[in-house]
PDB file of C-alpha atoms and ligand atoms in Angstrom:
ATOM      1  CA  MET A 120     -24.996   2.504-134.923  1.00 75.00           C
ATOM      2  CA  SER A 121     -24.524   5.596-132.776  1.00 87.00           C
ATOM      3  CA  PRO A 122     -25.488   5.392-129.081  1.00 95.00           C
ATOM      4  CA  LEU A 123     -28.902   6.716-128.204  1.00 98.00           C
ATOM      5  CA  LEU A 124     -27.383   9.125-125.700  1.00 98.00           C
ATOM      6  CA  GLU A 125     -24.046  10.710-125.676  1.00 98.00           C
ATOM      7  CA  VAL A 126     -23.078  13.080-122.797  1.00 98.00           C
ATOM      8  CA  ALA A 127     -19.805  15.041-123.049  1.00 98.00           C
ATOM      9  CA  GLY A 128     -18.064  17.354-120.667  1.00 97.00           C
ATOM     10  CA  LEU A 129     -21.141  18.137-118.681  1.00 97.00           C
ATOM     11  CA  ARG A 130     -20.431  20.833-115.989  1.00 97.00           C
ATOM     12  CA  LYS A 131     -22.851  22.219-113.459  1.00 97.00           C
ATOM     13  CA  SER A 132     -22.199  24.272-110.359  1.00 95.00           C
ATOM     14  CA  PHE A 133     -24.447  25.777-107.756  1.00 92.00           C
ATOM     15  CA  PRO A 134     -23.914  28.868-105.627  1.00 87.00           C
ATOM     16  CA  ALA A 135     -22.076  27.848-102.351  1.00 84.00           C
ATOM     17  CA  THR A 136     -21.518  31.096-100.594  1.00 85.00           C
ATOM     18  CA  ARG A 137     -22.723  34.656-101.137  1.00 85.00           C
ATOM     19  CA  ASN A 138     -21.324  37.927 -99.703  1.00 87.00           C
ATOM     20  CA  LEU A 139     -23.265  40.490 -97.797  1.00 85.00           C
ATOM     21  CA  PHE A 140     -24.795  41.974-100.952  1.00 86.00           C
ATOM     22  CA  GLY A 141     -26.114  38.551-102.203  1.00 85.00           C
ATOM     23  CA  ARG A 142     -23.493  38.247-104.813  1.00 87.00           C
ATOM     24  CA  VAL A 143     -22.155  34.583-105.280  1.00 82.00           C
ATOM     25  CA  THR A 144     -18.566  34.417-104.104  1.00 83.00           C
ATOM     26  CA  GLU A 145     -18.046  30.664-104.459  1.00 86.00           C
ATOM     27  CA  ARG A 146     -19.741  27.865-106.360  1.00 87.00           C
ATOM     28  CA  THR A 147     -19.791  24.121-105.638  1.00 91.00           C
ATOM     29  CA  VAL A 148     -19.212  22.002-108.840  1.00 92.00           C
ATOM     30  CA  VAL A 149     -21.698  19.055-108.849  1.00 93.00           C
ATOM     31  CA  SER A 150     -20.992  17.836-112.258  1.00 94.00           C
ATOM     32  CA  ASP A 151     -17.410  18.052-113.293  1.00 94.00           C
ATOM     33  CA  GLU A 152     -16.746  17.198-116.974  1.00 96.00           C
ATOM     34  CA  VAL A 153     -19.113  14.316-116.810  1.00 98.00           C
ATOM     35  CA  SER A 154     -19.036  12.095-119.965  1.00 98.00           C
ATOM     36  CA  PHE A 155     -20.717   8.773-120.899  1.00 98.00           C
ATOM     37  CA  THR A 156     -22.852   7.046-123.567  1.00 98.00           C
ATOM     38  CA  VAL A 157     -25.997   4.885-123.395  1.00 98.00           C
ATOM     39  CA  GLY A 158     -26.587   2.504-126.199  1.00 97.00           C
ATOM     40  CA  ARG A 159     -30.007   1.433-127.576  1.00 97.00           C
ATOM     41  CA  GLY A 160     -31.573  -1.105-125.394  1.00 96.00           C
ATOM     42  CA  GLU A 161     -28.777  -0.662-122.863  1.00 96.00           C
ATOM     43  CA  THR A 162     -28.852   0.037-119.154  1.00 97.00           C
ATOM     44  CA  LEU A 163     -26.209   2.392-117.793  1.00 98.00           C
ATOM     45  CA  GLY A 164     -25.853   2.313-114.021  1.00 97.00           C
ATOM     46  CA  ILE A 165     -24.705   5.418-112.253  1.00 97.00           C
ATOM     47  CA  VAL A 166     -23.358   4.630-108.850  1.00 95.00           C
ATOM     48  CA  GLY A 167     -21.834   6.788-106.124  1.00 92.00           C
ATOM     49  CA  GLU A 168     -22.354   8.093-102.649  1.00 90.00           C
ATOM     50  CA  SER A 169     -24.927  10.508-101.417  1.00 92.00           C
ATOM     51  CA  GLY A 170     -24.212  13.858-102.852  1.00 93.00           C
ATOM     52  CA  ALA A 171     -21.894  12.501-105.641  1.00 94.00           C
ATOM     53  CA  GLY A 172     -24.019  14.244-108.191  1.00 96.00           C
ATOM     54  CA  LYS A 173     -25.990  11.348-109.810  1.00 96.00           C
ATOM     55  CA  SER A 174     -29.501  12.973-109.678  1.00 96.00           C
ATOM     56  CA  THR A 175     -28.053  16.218-110.951  1.00 97.00           C
ATOM     57  CA  VAL A 176     -26.664  14.366-114.047  1.00 98.00           C
ATOM     58  CA  GLY A 177     -30.034  12.638-114.640  1.00 97.00           C
ATOM     59  CA  ARG A 178     -31.888  15.892-114.507  1.00 97.00           C
ATOM     60  CA  GLN A 179     -29.479  17.639-116.775  1.00 97.00           C
ATOM     61  CA  VAL A 180     -29.758  14.773-119.411  1.00 98.00           C
ATOM     62  CA  LEU A 181     -33.619  15.271-119.398  1.00 97.00           C
ATOM     63  CA  ARG A 182     -33.254  19.044-119.505  1.00 96.00           C
ATOM     64  CA  LEU A 183     -34.907  19.475-116.203  1.00 95.00           C
ATOM     65  CA  ILE A 184     -32.067  21.652-115.202  1.00 96.00           C
ATOM     66  CA  GLU A 185     -29.694  23.641-117.333  1.00 96.00           C
ATOM     67  CA  PRO A 186     -25.976  22.682-117.488  1.00 97.00           C
ATOM     68  CA  ASP A 187     -23.362  25.291-117.328  1.00 97.00           C
ATOM     69  CA  SER A 188     -21.515  23.671-120.305  1.00 97.00           C
ATOM     70  CA  GLY A 189     -21.153  20.331-122.066  1.00 98.00           C
ATOM     71  CA  THR A 190     -23.040  18.590-124.751  1.00 98.00           C
ATOM     72  CA  ILE A 191     -25.993  16.109-124.626  1.00 98.00           C
ATOM     73  CA  THR A 192     -26.795  14.416-127.860  1.00 98.00           C
ATOM     74  CA  PHE A 193     -29.999  12.240-128.008  1.00 98.00           C
ATOM     75  CA  ASP A 194     -30.526  10.139-131.126  1.00 97.00           C
ATOM     76  CA  GLY A 195     -28.399  12.708-133.168  1.00 96.00           C
ATOM     77  CA  ASP A 196     -30.068  15.814-131.785  1.00 96.00           C
ATOM     78  CA  ASP A 197     -28.365  18.403-129.683  1.00 97.00           C
ATOM     79  CA  VAL A 198     -30.695  18.348-126.580  1.00 98.00           C
ATOM     80  CA  ARG A 199     -29.699  21.626-125.316  1.00 97.00           C
ATOM     81  CA  LYS A 200     -30.782  23.316-128.527  1.00 97.00           C
ATOM     82  CA  LEU A 201     -34.158  21.601-128.916  1.00 97.00           C
ATOM     83  CA  LYS A 202     -37.140  23.917-129.250  1.00 96.00           C
ATOM     84  CA  GLY A 203     -40.824  23.641-129.969  1.00 95.00           C
ATOM     85  CA  LYS A 204     -42.023  20.506-131.674  1.00 94.00           C
ATOM     86  CA  ASP A 205     -38.621  18.894-131.377  1.00 96.00           C
ATOM     87  CA  LEU A 206     -38.408  19.574-127.612  1.00 96.00           C
ATOM     88  CA  LEU A 207     -41.909  18.111-127.176  1.00 95.00           C
ATOM     89  CA  SER A 208     -40.899  15.046-129.031  1.00 96.00           C
ATOM     90  CA  PHE A 209     -37.869  14.662-126.729  1.00 97.00           C
ATOM     91  CA  ARG A 210     -40.193  15.135-123.840  1.00 96.00           C
ATOM     92  CA  ARG A 211     -42.161  12.102-125.079  1.00 96.00           C
ATOM     93  CA  ARG A 212     -39.244   9.964-125.752  1.00 97.00           C
ATOM     94  CA  ALA A 213     -37.240  10.560-122.580  1.00 98.00           C
ATOM     95  CA  GLN A 214     -38.986   9.977-119.195  1.00 97.00           C
ATOM     96  CA  MET A 215     -37.970   9.812-115.577  1.00 96.00           C
ATOM     97  CA  ILE A 216     -38.914   7.623-112.591  1.00 95.00           C
ATOM     98  CA  PHE A 217     -38.075   8.985-109.173  1.00 93.00           C
ATOM     99  CA  GLN A 218     -37.252   7.406-105.830  1.00 91.00           C
ATOM    100  CA  ASP A 219     -40.341   8.345-103.987  1.00 89.00           C
ATOM    101  CA  PRO A 220     -43.584   7.550-105.879  1.00 86.00           C
ATOM    102  CA  PHE A 221     -45.591   9.378-103.199  1.00 86.00           C
ATOM    103  CA  SER A 222     -44.187  12.763-104.149  1.00 86.00           C
ATOM    104  CA  SER A 223     -43.871  12.031-107.939  1.00 87.00           C
ATOM    105  CA  LEU A 224     -47.646  11.608-108.238  1.00 92.00           C
ATOM    106  CA  ASP A 225     -50.136  14.446-107.514  1.00 94.00           C
ATOM    107  CA  PRO A 226     -52.098  13.428-104.402  1.00 94.00           C
ATOM    108  CA  HIS A 227     -55.274  15.044-105.777  1.00 95.00           C
ATOM    109  CA  MET A 228     -55.261  13.240-109.099  1.00 95.00           C
ATOM    110  CA  THR A 229     -56.828   9.850-109.694  1.00 96.00           C
ATOM    111  CA  ILE A 230     -54.823   7.055-111.168  1.00 95.00           C
ATOM    112  CA  ARG A 231     -56.925   7.338-114.451  1.00 95.00           C
ATOM    113  CA  ASN A 232     -55.757  11.009-114.671  1.00 95.00           C
ATOM    114  CA  ALA A 233     -52.129  10.494-113.486  1.00 95.00           C
ATOM    115  CA  VAL A 234     -51.478   7.832-116.196  1.00 95.00           C
ATOM    116  CA  GLY A 235     -53.726   9.409-118.927  1.00 96.00           C
ATOM    117  CA  GLU A 236     -52.629  13.050-118.510  1.00 95.00           C
ATOM    118  CA  PRO A 237     -49.620  12.755-120.781  1.00 94.00           C
ATOM    119  CA  LEU A 238     -51.852  11.490-123.573  1.00 95.00           C
ATOM    120  CA  THR A 239     -54.050  14.651-123.227  1.00 95.00           C
ATOM    121  CA  ILE A 240     -51.146  17.077-123.036  1.00 93.00           C
ATOM    122  CA  HIS A 241     -49.242  15.636-125.898  1.00 93.00           C
ATOM    123  CA  TYR A 242     -51.917  14.342-128.188  1.00 94.00           C
ATOM    124  CA  GLY A 243     -55.246  15.735-127.055  1.00 95.00           C
ATOM    125  CA  ILE A 244     -56.525  12.209-126.385  1.00 95.00           C
ATOM    126  CA  LYS A 245     -59.479  12.081-123.837  1.00 94.00           C
ATOM    127  CA  GLY A 246     -62.359   9.937-122.759  1.00 94.00           C
ATOM    128  CA  ALA A 247     -62.888   6.316-123.703  1.00 95.00           C
ATOM    129  CA  GLU A 248     -59.851   6.188-125.980  1.00 96.00           C
ATOM    130  CA  ARG A 249     -57.620   7.535-123.250  1.00 96.00           C
ATOM    131  CA  ASP A 250     -59.157   5.165-120.666  1.00 96.00           C
ATOM    132  CA  ARG A 251     -58.450   2.104-123.014  1.00 96.00           C
ATOM    133  CA  HIS A 252     -54.833   3.150-123.115  1.00 95.00           C
ATOM    134  CA  VAL A 253     -54.678   3.725-119.348  1.00 96.00           C
ATOM    135  CA  VAL A 254     -56.146   0.341-118.534  1.00 95.00           C
ATOM    136  CA  GLU A 255     -53.655  -1.298-120.963  1.00 94.00           C
ATOM    137  CA  MET A 256     -50.695   0.521-119.278  1.00 94.00           C
ATOM    138  CA  LEU A 257     -51.877  -0.402-115.804  1.00 94.00           C
ATOM    139  CA  GLU A 258     -52.481  -3.974-116.604  1.00 93.00           C
ATOM    140  CA  ARG A 259     -48.914  -4.116-118.160  1.00 91.00           C
ATOM    141  CA  VAL A 260     -47.469  -3.043-114.814  1.00 93.00           C
ATOM    142  CA  GLY A 261     -49.556  -5.565-112.842  1.00 91.00           C
ATOM    143  CA  MET A 262     -52.323  -3.287-111.660  1.00 91.00           C
ATOM    144  CA  ARG A 263     -56.118  -3.899-111.867  1.00 88.00           C
ATOM    145  CA  ALA A 264     -58.460  -1.761-114.145  1.00 85.00           C
ATOM    146  CA  ASP A 265     -60.854  -1.396-111.335  1.00 89.00           C
ATOM    147  CA  GLN A 266     -58.435   0.861-109.383  1.00 91.00           C
ATOM    148  CA  LEU A 267     -58.663   3.783-111.938  1.00 93.00           C
ATOM    149  CA  ASP A 268     -60.590   6.157-109.696  1.00 95.00           C
ATOM    150  CA  LYS A 269     -58.583   5.715-106.508  1.00 96.00           C
ATOM    151  CA  TYR A 270     -55.966   8.250-105.322  1.00 96.00           C
ATOM    152  CA  PRO A 271     -52.357   7.855-104.528  1.00 95.00           C
ATOM    153  CA  ARG A 272     -52.966   7.571-100.800  1.00 94.00           C
ATOM    154  CA  GLU A 273     -54.890   4.443-101.389  1.00 95.00           C
ATOM    155  CA  PHE A 274     -51.924   2.450-102.669  1.00 94.00           C
ATOM    156  CA  SER A 275     -48.763   0.983-101.103  1.00 92.00           C
ATOM    157  CA  GLY A 276     -45.391   2.265-102.209  1.00 92.00           C
ATOM    158  CA  GLY A 277     -44.735  -0.687-104.522  1.00 92.00           C
ATOM    159  CA  GLN A 278     -48.156  -0.170-106.279  1.00 93.00           C
ATOM    160  CA  LEU A 279     -47.441   3.567-106.526  1.00 94.00           C
ATOM    161  CA  GLN A 280     -44.057   2.897-108.178  1.00 93.00           C
ATOM    162  CA  ARG A 281     -45.884   0.688-110.737  1.00 93.00           C
ATOM    163  CA  ILE A 282     -48.323   3.434-111.344  1.00 95.00           C
ATOM    164  CA  ALA A 283     -45.404   5.891-111.890  1.00 95.00           C
ATOM    165  CA  ILE A 284     -43.857   3.436-114.369  1.00 95.00           C
ATOM    166  CA  ALA A 285     -47.212   3.177-116.176  1.00 94.00           C
ATOM    167  CA  ARG A 286     -47.234   6.974-116.402  1.00 95.00           C
ATOM    168  CA  ALA A 287     -43.720   7.044-117.692  1.00 94.00           C
ATOM    169  CA  LEU A 288     -44.642   4.413-120.264  1.00 94.00           C
ATOM    170  CA  THR A 289     -47.801   6.171-121.562  1.00 94.00           C
ATOM    171  CA  LEU A 290     -46.042   8.100-124.296  1.00 95.00           C
ATOM    172  CA  ASP A 291     -44.051   4.946-125.447  1.00 94.00           C
ATOM    173  CA  PRO A 292     -40.703   6.395-124.631  1.00 97.00           C
ATOM    174  CA  ASP A 293     -37.289   5.182-125.816  1.00 97.00           C
ATOM    175  CA  PHE A 294     -35.290   6.176-122.734  1.00 98.00           C
ATOM    176  CA  ILE A 295     -36.048   6.356-118.899  1.00 98.00           C
ATOM    177  CA  VAL A 296     -33.789   7.786-116.146  1.00 98.00           C
ATOM    178  CA  CYS A 297     -34.674   5.553-113.140  1.00 97.00           C
ATOM    179  CA  ASP A 298     -33.408   7.515-110.066  1.00 96.00           C
ATOM    180  CA  GLU A 299     -33.195   5.129-107.167  1.00 95.00           C
ATOM    181  CA  PRO A 300     -36.471   3.659-108.304  1.00 93.00           C
ATOM    182  CA  VAL A 301     -36.584   0.947-105.608  1.00 92.00           C
ATOM    183  CA  ALA A 302     -34.676   2.622-102.717  1.00 90.00           C
ATOM    184  CA  ALA A 303     -37.902   3.526-100.919  1.00 88.00           C
ATOM    185  CA  LEU A 304     -39.520   0.120-101.255  1.00 89.00           C
ATOM    186  CA  ASP A 305     -39.529  -3.053 -99.144  1.00 88.00           C
ATOM    187  CA  VAL A 306     -36.924  -5.547-100.276  1.00 86.00           C
ATOM    188  CA  SER A 307     -39.457  -8.138-101.317  1.00 85.00           C
ATOM    189  CA  ILE A 308     -41.223  -5.508-103.531  1.00 89.00           C
ATOM    190  CA  GLN A 309     -37.849  -4.239-104.901  1.00 91.00           C
ATOM    191  CA  ALA A 310     -37.325  -7.410-106.925  1.00 91.00           C
ATOM    192  CA  GLN A 311     -40.874  -7.116-108.402  1.00 91.00           C
ATOM    193  CA  VAL A 312     -40.369  -3.616-109.638  1.00 91.00           C
ATOM    194  CA  LEU A 313     -36.783  -4.397-110.907  1.00 93.00           C
ATOM    195  CA  ASN A 314     -38.067  -7.356-112.850  1.00 93.00           C
ATOM    196  CA  LEU A 315     -40.887  -5.229-114.262  1.00 94.00           C
ATOM    197  CA  LEU A 316     -38.122  -2.751-115.484  1.00 95.00           C
ATOM    198  CA  LEU A 317     -36.107  -5.624-116.953  1.00 95.00           C
ATOM    199  CA  ASP A 318     -39.258  -7.153-118.770  1.00 95.00           C
ATOM    200  CA  LEU A 319     -40.242  -3.716-120.256  1.00 95.00           C
ATOM    201  CA  GLN A 320     -36.826  -3.330-121.546  1.00 97.00           C
ATOM    202  CA  ALA A 321     -36.809  -6.644-123.258  1.00 96.00           C
ATOM    203  CA  GLU A 322     -40.236  -5.966-124.768  1.00 95.00           C
ATOM    204  CA  ARG A 323     -39.699  -2.473-125.889  1.00 95.00           C
ATOM    205  CA  GLY A 324     -35.955  -2.092-126.400  1.00 96.00           C
ATOM    206  CA  LEU A 325     -35.855   0.702-123.812  1.00 97.00           C
ATOM    207  CA  SER A 326     -32.743   2.321-122.772  1.00 98.00           C
ATOM    208  CA  TYR A 327     -32.123   3.206-119.051  1.00 98.00           C
ATOM    209  CA  ILE A 328     -29.980   5.281-116.884  1.00 98.00           C
ATOM    210  CA  PHE A 329     -30.371   3.435-113.499  1.00 97.00           C
ATOM    211  CA  ILE A 330     -29.135   5.523-110.666  1.00 97.00           C
ATOM    212  CA  SER A 331     -28.326   3.840-107.374  1.00 94.00           C
ATOM    213  CA  HIS A 332     -25.855   3.808-104.548  1.00 85.00           C
ATOM    214  CA  ASP A 333     -25.978   0.066-104.366  1.00 84.00           C
ATOM    215  CA  LEU A 334     -23.457  -1.535-106.625  1.00 83.00           C
ATOM    216  CA  SER A 335     -24.751  -4.983-106.117  1.00 81.00           C
ATOM    217  CA  LEU A 336     -28.142  -4.101-107.385  1.00 86.00           C
ATOM    218  CA  VAL A 337     -26.600  -2.234-110.448  1.00 91.00           C
ATOM    219  CA  ARG A 338     -24.541  -5.324-111.203  1.00 88.00           C
ATOM    220  CA  PHE A 339     -27.818  -7.317-111.937  1.00 86.00           C
ATOM    221  CA  LEU A 340     -29.442  -4.581-114.064  1.00 93.00           C
ATOM    222  CA  ALA A 341     -26.795  -2.660-115.822  1.00 95.00           C
ATOM    223  CA  HIS A 342     -24.778  -3.521-118.789  1.00 95.00           C
ATOM    224  CA  ARG A 343     -22.277  -0.905-118.089  1.00 96.00           C
ATOM    225  CA  VAL A 344     -21.681   1.179-114.939  1.00 96.00           C
ATOM    226  CA  VAL A 345     -20.302   4.727-114.389  1.00 96.00           C
ATOM    227  CA  VAL A 346     -18.948   5.460-110.888  1.00 95.00           C
ATOM    228  CA  MET A 347     -19.259   9.110-109.625  1.00 96.00           C
ATOM    229  CA  TYR A 348     -17.396  10.542-106.875  1.00 95.00           C
ATOM    230  CA  ARG A 349     -17.759  14.333-105.873  1.00 94.00           C
ATOM    231  CA  GLY A 350     -19.204  15.308-109.158  1.00 96.00           C
ATOM    232  CA  GLN A 351     -16.719  13.395-111.350  1.00 96.00           C
ATOM    233  CA  VAL A 352     -16.844  10.131-113.376  1.00 97.00           C
ATOM    234  CA  VAL A 353     -13.910   8.202-111.721  1.00 96.00           C
ATOM    235  CA  GLU A 354     -14.408   4.902-113.410  1.00 96.00           C
ATOM    236  CA  THR A 355     -16.449   3.386-116.197  1.00 96.00           C
ATOM    237  CA  GLY A 356     -16.789  -0.349-117.104  1.00 94.00           C
ATOM    238  CA  THR A 357     -19.068  -3.292-117.104  1.00 92.00           C
ATOM    239  CA  ALA A 358     -20.388  -4.102-113.528  1.00 85.00           C
ATOM    240  CA  GLU A 359     -18.331  -7.275-113.807  1.00 86.00           C
ATOM    241  CA  GLU A 360     -15.076  -5.401-114.506  1.00 90.00           C
ATOM    242  CA  LEU A 361     -15.692  -3.025-111.736  1.00 89.00           C
ATOM    243  CA  PHE A 362     -16.377  -5.895-109.279  1.00 87.00           C
ATOM    244  CA  GLU A 363     -13.492  -7.968-110.379  1.00 90.00           C
ATOM    245  CA  ASN A 364     -10.954  -5.339-110.719  1.00 93.00           C
ATOM    246  CA  PRO A 365     -11.890  -1.888-109.331  1.00 93.00           C
ATOM    247  CA  GLN A 366      -9.350   0.780-110.077  1.00 93.00           C
ATOM    248  CA  HIS A 367     -10.350   3.887-108.205  1.00 93.00           C
ATOM    249  CA  PRO A 368     -10.149   3.923-104.422  1.00 92.00           C
ATOM    250  CA  TYR A 369     -13.794   4.876-104.257  1.00 91.00           C
ATOM    251  CA  THR A 370     -14.907   1.902-106.406  1.00 91.00           C
ATOM    252  CA  LYS A 371     -12.772  -0.320-104.208  1.00 91.00           C
ATOM    253  CA  THR A 372     -14.695   0.925-101.184  1.00 88.00           C
ATOM    254  CA  LEU A 373     -18.022   0.330-102.912  1.00 86.00           C
ATOM    255  CA  VAL A 374     -16.977  -3.187-103.879  1.00 87.00           C
ATOM    256  CA  ALA A 375     -15.702  -3.884-100.412  1.00 86.00           C
ATOM    257  CA  ALA A 376     -19.144  -2.796 -99.065  1.00 80.00           C
ATOM    258  CA  VAL A 377     -20.448  -6.051-100.840  1.00 75.00           C
ATOM    259  CA  PRO A 378     -18.046  -8.481 -99.164  1.00 59.00           C
ATOM    260  CA  ASP A 379     -18.443 -11.698-101.024  1.00 58.00           C
ATOM    261  CA  PRO A 380     -20.235 -12.123-104.292  1.00 51.00           C
ATOM    262  CA  ARG A 381     -21.344 -15.613-103.368  1.00 51.00           C
ATOM    263  CA  ALA A 382     -22.896 -14.407-100.051  1.00 49.00           C
ATOM    264  CA  ARG A 383     -24.489 -11.693-102.063  1.00 45.00           C
ATOM    265  CA  ARG A 384     -26.379 -14.130-104.188  1.00 45.00           C
ATOM    266  CA  CYS A 385     -28.161 -15.361-101.134  1.00 42.00           C
ATOM    267  CA  SER A 386     -29.207 -11.823 -99.985  1.00 45.00           C
ATOM    268  CA  ALA A 387     -32.953 -11.192 -99.804  1.00 42.00           C
ATOM    269  CA  ALA A 388     -33.249  -9.152-103.043  1.00 45.00           C
ATOM    270  CA  VAL A 389     -31.387 -11.314-105.366  1.00 43.00           C
ATOM    271  CA  PRO A 390     -33.176 -14.680-105.433  1.00 42.00           C
ATOM    272  CA  ALA A 391     -36.575 -13.094-106.063  1.00 42.00           C
ATOM    273  CA  LEU A 392     -34.888 -10.962-108.819  1.00 42.00           C
ATOM    274  CA  GLU A 393     -33.577 -13.997-110.573  1.00 39.00           C
ATOM    275  CA  ALA A 394     -36.765 -16.141-110.003  1.00 37.00           C
TER     276      ALA A 394
HETATM  277  N1  ATP B 515     -30.714  23.098-106.686  1.00 95.86           N
HETATM  278  C1  ATP B 515     -29.560  22.981-106.045  1.00 95.86           C
HETATM  279  N2  ATP B 515     -28.827  24.069-105.434  1.00 95.86           N
HETATM  280  C2  ATP B 515     -27.730  23.853-104.799  1.00 95.86           C
HETATM  281  N3  ATP B 515     -27.107  22.737-104.662  1.00 95.86           N
HETATM  282  C3  ATP B 515     -27.701  21.591-105.157  1.00 95.86           C
HETATM  283  C4  ATP B 515     -28.872  21.655-105.877  1.00 95.86           C
HETATM  284  N4  ATP B 515     -29.144  20.467-106.298  1.00 95.86           N
HETATM  285  C5  ATP B 515     -28.193  19.674-105.882  1.00 95.86           C
HETATM  286  N5  ATP B 515     -27.231  20.282-105.129  1.00 95.86           N
HETATM  287  C6  ATP B 515     -26.000  19.708-104.515  1.00 95.86           C
HETATM  288  O1  ATP B 515     -25.345  19.071-105.519  1.00 95.86           O
HETATM  289  C7  ATP B 515     -24.727  17.927-104.980  1.00 95.86           C
HETATM  290  C8  ATP B 515     -25.066  16.714-105.716  1.00 95.86           C
HETATM  291  O2  ATP B 515     -26.520  16.431-105.543  1.00 95.86           O
HETATM  292  P1  ATP B 515     -27.308  15.199-106.057  1.00 95.86           P
HETATM  293  O3  ATP B 515     -28.650  15.288-105.584  1.00 95.86           O
HETATM  294  O4  ATP B 515     -27.054  15.152-107.588  1.00 95.86           O
HETATM  295  O5  ATP B 515     -26.443  13.875-105.487  1.00 95.86           O
HETATM  296  P2  ATP B 515     -26.841  12.430-105.626  1.00 95.86           P
HETATM  297  O6  ATP B 515     -25.612  11.682-105.924  1.00 95.86           O
HETATM  298  O7  ATP B 515     -28.058  12.237-106.350  1.00 95.86           O
HETATM  299  O8  ATP B 515     -27.126  12.067-103.980  1.00 95.86           O
HETATM  300  P3  ATP B 515     -28.243  11.046-103.412  1.00 95.86           P
HETATM  301  O9  ATP B 515     -27.613   9.703-103.428  1.00 95.86           O
HETATM  302  O10 ATP B 515     -28.255  11.587-101.994  1.00 95.86           O
HETATM  303  O11 ATP B 515     -29.464  11.233-104.104  1.00 95.86           O
HETATM  304  C9  ATP B 515     -25.120  17.934-103.526  1.00 95.86           C
HETATM  305  O12 ATP B 515     -24.016  18.412-102.859  1.00 95.86           O
HETATM  306  C10 ATP B 515     -26.245  18.794-103.442  1.00 95.86           C
HETATM  307  O13 ATP B 515     -26.462  19.476-102.292  1.00 95.86           O
HETATM  308 MG1   MG B 516     -30.008  11.490-105.935  1.00 95.86          MG
END
């Protein structure tokens, strides 16, 4: 079967300098011929240092920003050409979870509305029927139904990330770009959220792009990993392969930052993750 997502030759640049008249004189290339695939039910990790271009790739894949060139194929469809009904369908099937749940949720919207809104926008579902679905989603991510009328400020970071996951799940997607979804959370909470993502994948056959600068985290979650460095994919392989036999100097640096795999198993995040 073909992969769910195929990205080929993705290129994106932003204006770097302008002359006196506002004309762009130089551009910074932030995605430079980026290519990878994501299989059905698979997690592809994207790792790389800050500014490597990881988020920019995730946003292009979801058509939140427009690439300069390259192709994005989702379940056989050319994502860059989708319009109308087909684009809406893609918007239902492909979701995103961001690093900071405080800024990804509207502070003036109750949890009932935050999680239910996509159902109204896409299907016109409102009232009791919508509430039933919202409660089901919230319970699935470990939140209680009596919290429906609270606002984001009344929750902790970990709870908010669960709510953001519930919102992303509302439309029953096939694919979620998780952009550093636990980087802003306490280590103890990180494991719970990562386990939730793993459970949801097992239940629903979800495919993920999991963006992180932490290779040790990605090793536990991702089936395959893409290493980005200055806008380019410098290495692709299973996390195991990259750990055991890194090829690119940057991957070697990443691996060296996690000195001993046995020691890493005893780190705070990992036992809870495996529990
Ligand atoms: N809208 C934009 N305009 C101009 N430059 C941008 C824009 N968005 C991103 N960039 C630049 O693109 C480069 C890659 O940014 P990106 O956010 O994709 O990196 P990242 O790998 O996600 O980093 P981090 O780990 O810090 O999140 C950076 O140099 C950034 O400054
Ligand atoms: Mg980023």
